[in-house]
PDB file of C-alpha atoms in Angstrom:
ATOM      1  CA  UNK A1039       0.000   0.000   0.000  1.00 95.00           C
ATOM      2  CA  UNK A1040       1.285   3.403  -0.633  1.00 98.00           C
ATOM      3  CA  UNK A1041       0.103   6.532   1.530  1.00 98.00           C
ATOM      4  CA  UNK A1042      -0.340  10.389   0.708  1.00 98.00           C
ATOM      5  CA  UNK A1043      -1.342  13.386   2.769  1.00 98.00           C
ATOM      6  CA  UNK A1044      -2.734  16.168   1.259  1.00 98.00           C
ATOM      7  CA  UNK A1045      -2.639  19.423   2.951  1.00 98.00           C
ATOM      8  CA  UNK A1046       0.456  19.968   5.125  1.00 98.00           C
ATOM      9  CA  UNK A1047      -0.418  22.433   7.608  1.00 97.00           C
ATOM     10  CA  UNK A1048      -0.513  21.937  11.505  1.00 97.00           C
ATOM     11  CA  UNK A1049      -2.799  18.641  10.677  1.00 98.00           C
ATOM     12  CA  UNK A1050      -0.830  17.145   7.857  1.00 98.00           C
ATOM     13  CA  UNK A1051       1.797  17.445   9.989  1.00 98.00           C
ATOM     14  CA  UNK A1052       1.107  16.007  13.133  1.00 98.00           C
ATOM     15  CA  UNK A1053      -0.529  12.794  10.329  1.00 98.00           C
ATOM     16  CA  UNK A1054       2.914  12.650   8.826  1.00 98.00           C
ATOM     17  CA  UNK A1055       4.333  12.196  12.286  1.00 98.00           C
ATOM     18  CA  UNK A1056       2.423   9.520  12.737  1.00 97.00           C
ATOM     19  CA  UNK A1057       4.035   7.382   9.848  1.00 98.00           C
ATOM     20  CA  UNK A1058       7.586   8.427  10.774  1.00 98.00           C
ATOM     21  CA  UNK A1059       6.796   7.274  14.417  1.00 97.00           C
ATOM     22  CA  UNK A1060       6.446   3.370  12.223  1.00 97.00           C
ATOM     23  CA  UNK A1061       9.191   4.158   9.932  1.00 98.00           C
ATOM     24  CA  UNK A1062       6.609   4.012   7.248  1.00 98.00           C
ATOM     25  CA  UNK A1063       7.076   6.242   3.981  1.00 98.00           C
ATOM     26  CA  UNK A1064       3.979   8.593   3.080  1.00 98.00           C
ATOM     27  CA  UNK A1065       3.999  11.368   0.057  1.00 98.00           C
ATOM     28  CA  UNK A1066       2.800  14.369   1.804  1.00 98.00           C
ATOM     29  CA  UNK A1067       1.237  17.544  -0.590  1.00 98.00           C
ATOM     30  CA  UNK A1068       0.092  20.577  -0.645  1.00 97.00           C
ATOM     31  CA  UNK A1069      -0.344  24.133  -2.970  1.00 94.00           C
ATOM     32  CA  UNK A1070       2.922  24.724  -2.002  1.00 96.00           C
ATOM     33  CA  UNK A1071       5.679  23.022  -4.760  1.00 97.00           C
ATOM     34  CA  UNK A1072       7.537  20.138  -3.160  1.00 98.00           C
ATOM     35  CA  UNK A1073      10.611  21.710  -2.452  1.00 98.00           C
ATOM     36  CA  UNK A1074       8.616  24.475   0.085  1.00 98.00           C
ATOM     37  CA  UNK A1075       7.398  21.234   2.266  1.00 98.00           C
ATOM     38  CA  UNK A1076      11.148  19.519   2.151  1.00 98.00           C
ATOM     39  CA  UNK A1077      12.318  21.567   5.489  1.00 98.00           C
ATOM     40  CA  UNK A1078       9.693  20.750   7.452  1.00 98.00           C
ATOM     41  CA  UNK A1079       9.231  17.307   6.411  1.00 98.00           C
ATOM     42  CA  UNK A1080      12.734  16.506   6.318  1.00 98.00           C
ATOM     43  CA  UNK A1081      12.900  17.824  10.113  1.00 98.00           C
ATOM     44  CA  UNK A1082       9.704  15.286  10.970  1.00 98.00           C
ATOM     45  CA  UNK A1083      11.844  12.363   9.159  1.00 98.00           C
ATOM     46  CA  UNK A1084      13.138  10.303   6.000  1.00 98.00           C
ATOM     47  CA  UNK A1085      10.169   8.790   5.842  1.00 98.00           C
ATOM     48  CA  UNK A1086       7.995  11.990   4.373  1.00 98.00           C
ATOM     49  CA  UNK A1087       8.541  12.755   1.223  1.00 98.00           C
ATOM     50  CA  UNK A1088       7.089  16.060  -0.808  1.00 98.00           C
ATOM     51  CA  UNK A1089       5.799  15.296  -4.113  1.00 98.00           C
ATOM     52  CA  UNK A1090       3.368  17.601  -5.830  1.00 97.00           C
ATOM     53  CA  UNK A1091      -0.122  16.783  -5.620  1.00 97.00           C
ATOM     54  CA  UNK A1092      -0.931  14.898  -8.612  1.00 96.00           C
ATOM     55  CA  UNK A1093       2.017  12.737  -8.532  1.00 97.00           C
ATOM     56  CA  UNK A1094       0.875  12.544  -4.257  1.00 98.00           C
ATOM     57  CA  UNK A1095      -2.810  11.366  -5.341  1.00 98.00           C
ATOM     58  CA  UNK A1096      -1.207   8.355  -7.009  1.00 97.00           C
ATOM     59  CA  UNK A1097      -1.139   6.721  -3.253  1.00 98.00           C
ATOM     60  CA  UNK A1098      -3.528   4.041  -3.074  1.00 98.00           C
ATOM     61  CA  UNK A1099      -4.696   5.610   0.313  1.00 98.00           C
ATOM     62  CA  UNK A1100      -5.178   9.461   0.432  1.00 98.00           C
ATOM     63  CA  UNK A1101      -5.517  11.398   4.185  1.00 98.00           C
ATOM     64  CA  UNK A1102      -7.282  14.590   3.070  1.00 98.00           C
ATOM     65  CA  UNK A1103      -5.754  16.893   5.764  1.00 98.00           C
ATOM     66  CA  UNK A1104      -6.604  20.233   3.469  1.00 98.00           C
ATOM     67  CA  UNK A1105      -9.272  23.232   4.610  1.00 96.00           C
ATOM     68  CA  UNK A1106     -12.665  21.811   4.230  1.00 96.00           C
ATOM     69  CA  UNK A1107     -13.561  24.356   1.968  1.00 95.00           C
ATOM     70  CA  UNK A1108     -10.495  23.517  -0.396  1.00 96.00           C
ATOM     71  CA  UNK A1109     -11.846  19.920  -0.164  1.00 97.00           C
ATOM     72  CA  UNK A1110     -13.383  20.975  -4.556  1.00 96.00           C
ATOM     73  CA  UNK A1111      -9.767  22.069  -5.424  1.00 96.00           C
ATOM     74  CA  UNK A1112      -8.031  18.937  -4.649  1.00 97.00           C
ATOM     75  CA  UNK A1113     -10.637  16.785  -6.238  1.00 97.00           C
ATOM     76  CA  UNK A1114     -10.487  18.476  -9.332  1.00 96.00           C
ATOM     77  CA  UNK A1115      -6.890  17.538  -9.445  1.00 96.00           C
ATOM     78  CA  UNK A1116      -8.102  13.700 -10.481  1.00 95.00           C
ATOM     79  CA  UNK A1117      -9.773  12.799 -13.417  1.00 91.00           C
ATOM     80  CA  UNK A1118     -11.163   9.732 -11.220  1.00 93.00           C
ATOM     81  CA  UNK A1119     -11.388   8.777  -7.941  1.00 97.00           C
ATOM     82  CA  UNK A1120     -12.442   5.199  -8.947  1.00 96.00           C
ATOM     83  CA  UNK A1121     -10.194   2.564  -6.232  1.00 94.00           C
ATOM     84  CA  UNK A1122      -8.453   5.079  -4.242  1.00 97.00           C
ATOM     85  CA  UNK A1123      -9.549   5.039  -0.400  1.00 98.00           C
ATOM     86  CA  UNK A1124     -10.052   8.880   0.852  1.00 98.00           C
ATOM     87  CA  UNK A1125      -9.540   9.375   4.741  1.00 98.00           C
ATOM     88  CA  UNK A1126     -11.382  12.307   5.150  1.00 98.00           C
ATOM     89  CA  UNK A1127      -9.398  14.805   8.033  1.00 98.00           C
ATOM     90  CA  UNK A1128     -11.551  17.843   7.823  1.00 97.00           C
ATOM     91  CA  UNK A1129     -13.846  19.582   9.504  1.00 95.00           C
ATOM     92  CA  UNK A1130     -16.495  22.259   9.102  1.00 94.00           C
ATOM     93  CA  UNK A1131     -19.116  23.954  11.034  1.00 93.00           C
ATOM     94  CA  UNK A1132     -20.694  25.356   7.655  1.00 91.00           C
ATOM     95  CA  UNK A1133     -24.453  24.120   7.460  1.00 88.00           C
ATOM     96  CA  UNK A1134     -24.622  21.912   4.599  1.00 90.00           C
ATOM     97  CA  UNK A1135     -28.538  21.398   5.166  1.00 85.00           C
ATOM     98  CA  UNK A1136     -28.236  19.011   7.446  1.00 82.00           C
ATOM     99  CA  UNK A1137     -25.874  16.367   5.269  1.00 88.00           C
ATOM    100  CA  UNK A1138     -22.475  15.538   7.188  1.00 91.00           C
ATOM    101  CA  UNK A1139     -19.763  17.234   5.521  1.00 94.00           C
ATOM    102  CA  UNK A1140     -18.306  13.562   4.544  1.00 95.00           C
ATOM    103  CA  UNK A1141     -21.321  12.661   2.647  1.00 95.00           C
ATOM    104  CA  UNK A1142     -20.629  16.296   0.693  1.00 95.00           C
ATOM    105  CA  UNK A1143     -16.757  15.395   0.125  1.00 96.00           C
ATOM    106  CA  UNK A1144     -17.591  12.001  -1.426  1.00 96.00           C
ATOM    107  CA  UNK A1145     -20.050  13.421  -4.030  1.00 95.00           C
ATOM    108  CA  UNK A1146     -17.173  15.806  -5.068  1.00 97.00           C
ATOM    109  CA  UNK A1147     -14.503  12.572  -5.439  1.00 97.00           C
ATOM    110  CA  UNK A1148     -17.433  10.291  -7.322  1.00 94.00           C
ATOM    111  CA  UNK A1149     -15.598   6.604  -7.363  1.00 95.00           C
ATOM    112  CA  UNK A1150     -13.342   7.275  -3.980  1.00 97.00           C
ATOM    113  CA  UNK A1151     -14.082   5.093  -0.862  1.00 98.00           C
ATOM    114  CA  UNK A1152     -14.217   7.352   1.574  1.00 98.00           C
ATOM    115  CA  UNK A1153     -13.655   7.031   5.163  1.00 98.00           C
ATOM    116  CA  UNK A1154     -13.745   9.461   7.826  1.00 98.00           C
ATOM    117  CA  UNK A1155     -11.181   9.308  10.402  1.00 98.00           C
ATOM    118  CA  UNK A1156      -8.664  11.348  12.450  1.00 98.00           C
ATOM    119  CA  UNK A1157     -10.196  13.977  12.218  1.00 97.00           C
ATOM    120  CA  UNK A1158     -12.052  14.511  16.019  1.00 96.00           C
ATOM    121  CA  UNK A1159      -8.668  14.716  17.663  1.00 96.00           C
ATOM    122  CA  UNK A1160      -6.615  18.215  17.726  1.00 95.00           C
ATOM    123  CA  UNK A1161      -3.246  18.195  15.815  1.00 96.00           C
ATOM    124  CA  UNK A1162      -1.349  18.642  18.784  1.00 96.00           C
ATOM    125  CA  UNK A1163      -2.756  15.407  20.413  1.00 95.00           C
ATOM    126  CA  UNK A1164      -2.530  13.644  17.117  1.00 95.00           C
ATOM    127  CA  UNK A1165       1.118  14.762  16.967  1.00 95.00           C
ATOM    128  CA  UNK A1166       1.716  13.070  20.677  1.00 95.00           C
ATOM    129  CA  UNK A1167       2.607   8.928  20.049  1.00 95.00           C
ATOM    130  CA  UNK A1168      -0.656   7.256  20.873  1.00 96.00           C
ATOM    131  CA  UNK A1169       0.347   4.715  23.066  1.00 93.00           C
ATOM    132  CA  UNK A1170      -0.181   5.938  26.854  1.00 87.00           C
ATOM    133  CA  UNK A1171       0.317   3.986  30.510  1.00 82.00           C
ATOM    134  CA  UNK A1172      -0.567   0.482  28.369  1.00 87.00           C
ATOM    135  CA  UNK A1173      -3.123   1.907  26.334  1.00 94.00           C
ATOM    136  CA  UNK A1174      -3.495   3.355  23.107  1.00 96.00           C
ATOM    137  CA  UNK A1175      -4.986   6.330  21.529  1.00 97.00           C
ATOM    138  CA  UNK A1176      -9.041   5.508  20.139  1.00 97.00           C
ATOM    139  CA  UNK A1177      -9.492   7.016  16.405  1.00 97.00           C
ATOM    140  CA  UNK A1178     -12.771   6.375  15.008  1.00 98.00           C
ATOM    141  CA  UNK A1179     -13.855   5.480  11.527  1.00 98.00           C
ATOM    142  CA  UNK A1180     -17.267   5.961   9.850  1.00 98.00           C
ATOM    143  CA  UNK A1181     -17.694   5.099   6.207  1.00 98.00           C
ATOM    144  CA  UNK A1182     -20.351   3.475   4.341  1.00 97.00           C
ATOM    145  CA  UNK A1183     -18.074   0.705   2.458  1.00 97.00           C
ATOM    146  CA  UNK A1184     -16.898  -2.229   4.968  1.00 97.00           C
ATOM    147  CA  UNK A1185     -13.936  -2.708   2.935  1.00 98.00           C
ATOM    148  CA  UNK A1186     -12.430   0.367   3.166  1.00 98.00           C
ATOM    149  CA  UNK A1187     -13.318   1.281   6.578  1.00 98.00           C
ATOM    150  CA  UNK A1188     -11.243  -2.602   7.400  1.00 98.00           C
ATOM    151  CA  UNK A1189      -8.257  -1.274   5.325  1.00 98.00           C
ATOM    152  CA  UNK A1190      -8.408   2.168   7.256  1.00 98.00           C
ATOM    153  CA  UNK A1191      -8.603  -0.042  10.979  1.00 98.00           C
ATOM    154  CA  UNK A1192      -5.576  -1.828   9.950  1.00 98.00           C
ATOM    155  CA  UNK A1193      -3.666   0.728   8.854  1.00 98.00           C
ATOM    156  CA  UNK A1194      -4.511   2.995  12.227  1.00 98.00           C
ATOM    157  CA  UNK A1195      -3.144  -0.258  14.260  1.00 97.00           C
ATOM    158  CA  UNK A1196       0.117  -0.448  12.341  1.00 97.00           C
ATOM    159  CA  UNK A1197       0.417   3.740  13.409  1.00 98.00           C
ATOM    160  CA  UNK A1198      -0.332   2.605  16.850  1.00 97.00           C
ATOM    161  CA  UNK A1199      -3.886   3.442  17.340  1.00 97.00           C
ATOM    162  CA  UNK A1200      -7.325   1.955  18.434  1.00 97.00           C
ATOM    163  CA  UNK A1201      -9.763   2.035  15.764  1.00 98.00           C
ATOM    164  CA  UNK A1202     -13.494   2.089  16.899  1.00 98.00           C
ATOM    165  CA  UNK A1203     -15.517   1.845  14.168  1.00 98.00           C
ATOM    166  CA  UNK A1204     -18.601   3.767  14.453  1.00 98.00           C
ATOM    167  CA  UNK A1205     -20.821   2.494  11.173  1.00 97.00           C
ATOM    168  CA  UNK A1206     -22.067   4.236   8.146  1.00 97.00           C
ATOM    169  CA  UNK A1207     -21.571   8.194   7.869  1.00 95.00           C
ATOM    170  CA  UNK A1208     -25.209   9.153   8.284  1.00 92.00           C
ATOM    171  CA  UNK A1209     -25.588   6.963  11.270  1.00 93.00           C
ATOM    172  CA  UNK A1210     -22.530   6.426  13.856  1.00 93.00           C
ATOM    173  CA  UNK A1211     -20.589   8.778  11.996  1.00 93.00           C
ATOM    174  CA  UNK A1212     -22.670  11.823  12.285  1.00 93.00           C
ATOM    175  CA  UNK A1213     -20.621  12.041  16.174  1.00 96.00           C
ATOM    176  CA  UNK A1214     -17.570  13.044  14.411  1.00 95.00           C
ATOM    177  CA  UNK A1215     -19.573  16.125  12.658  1.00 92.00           C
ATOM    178  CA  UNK A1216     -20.809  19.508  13.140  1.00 89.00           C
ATOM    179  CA  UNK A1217     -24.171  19.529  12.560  1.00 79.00           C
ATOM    180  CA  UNK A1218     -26.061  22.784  12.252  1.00 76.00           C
ATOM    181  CA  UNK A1219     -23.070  24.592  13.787  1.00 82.00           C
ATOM    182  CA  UNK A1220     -22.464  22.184  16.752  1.00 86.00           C
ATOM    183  CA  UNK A1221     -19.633  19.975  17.309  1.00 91.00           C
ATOM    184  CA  UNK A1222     -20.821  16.124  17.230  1.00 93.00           C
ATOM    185  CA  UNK A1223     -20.197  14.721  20.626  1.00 94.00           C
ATOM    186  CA  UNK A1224     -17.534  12.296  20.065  1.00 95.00           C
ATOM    187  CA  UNK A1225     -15.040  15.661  18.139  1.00 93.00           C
ATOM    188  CA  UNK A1226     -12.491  16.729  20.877  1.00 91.00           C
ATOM    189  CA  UNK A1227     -12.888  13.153  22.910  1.00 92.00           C
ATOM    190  CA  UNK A1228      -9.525  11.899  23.822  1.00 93.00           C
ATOM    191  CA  UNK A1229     -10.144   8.567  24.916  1.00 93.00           C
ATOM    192  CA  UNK A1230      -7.298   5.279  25.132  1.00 92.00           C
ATOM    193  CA  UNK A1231      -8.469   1.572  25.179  1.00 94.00           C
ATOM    194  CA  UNK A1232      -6.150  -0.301  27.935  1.00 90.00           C
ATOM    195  CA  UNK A1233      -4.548  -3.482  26.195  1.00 76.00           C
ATOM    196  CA  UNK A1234      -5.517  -6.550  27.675  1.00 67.00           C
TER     197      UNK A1234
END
């Protein structure tokens, strides 16, 4: 599997952390030209390399880690979206009459399996390693296609996390979204599962 992270702001940054934590190598993107990432991501590790972002979206998984509202730019930058897995990291408090902001992101990458995830804890707490006092950090995942939301779980265990999957976007997943201006009640939750 190869990884990409669009967007490579406070968020992208504290995801690309994540995969140098595992030694694992992730493209990371942005509007910025390669080169302009290349400090920063050289100081987070070897691991995180700057490509620009149509060479990036090549990665069979994409973490959208970008402004919500520049969610239309980036998919414009595909001609199709068909097989790649989108982890959607944003957030918005914009009312989108009453549809979670997911369910608006897919329609704008038609073919993409999209997954939400990641994106209810702040970057500074997803920058900190997840594994605390013999537990380890819970991320949660809603997305309305099984197979993706599986490929997502494993790949937040290999960065060190607890996925709790939470079901289909318009059901579970609506308590990772604003709704109507309000924060769902699982956004902000910092919460560890103890191993066994």
């Amino acid at each position: 599997m190869s990884y990409a992270i669009v967007g490579f702001g406070a968020v992208g940054q504290a995801l690309a952390r994540m995969f140098a934590r595992k030694g694992i190598e992730v493209a990371v993107a942005s509007r910025h030209p390669p080169e302009a990432l290349a400090p920063q991501a050289n100081a987070i590790g070897p691991t995180i390399v700057p490509k620009n972002l149509k060479d990036a979206l090549a990665a069979d998984i994409v973490m959208l880690a970008v402004r919500y509202e520049q969610h239309q730019e980036v998919a414009k930058a595909r001609a199709s979206w068909q097989g790649k897995i989108v982890i959607d990291v944003t957030n918005t408090l914009d009312d989108l009459g009453d549809l979670p902001s997911s369910s608006v992101i897919a329609r704008a990458l038609p073919g993409a399996q999209l997954v939400k995830a990641f994106n209810h804890l702040p970057a500074r707490v997803l920058a900190e390693d997840p594994a605390v006092n013999g537990g380890r950090r819970v991320v949660f995942l809603s997305s309305d296609d099984e197979s993706a939301t599986a490929t997502v779980a494993a790949l937040a265990e290999q960065l060190g996390y607890a996925p709790v999957n939470l079901g289909k976007i318009a059901e579970g997943g609506q308590l990772v979204q604003a709704r109507n201006g309000i924060w769902g009640p699982l956004i902000f939750q910092d919460l560890f599962k103890k191993e066994q």
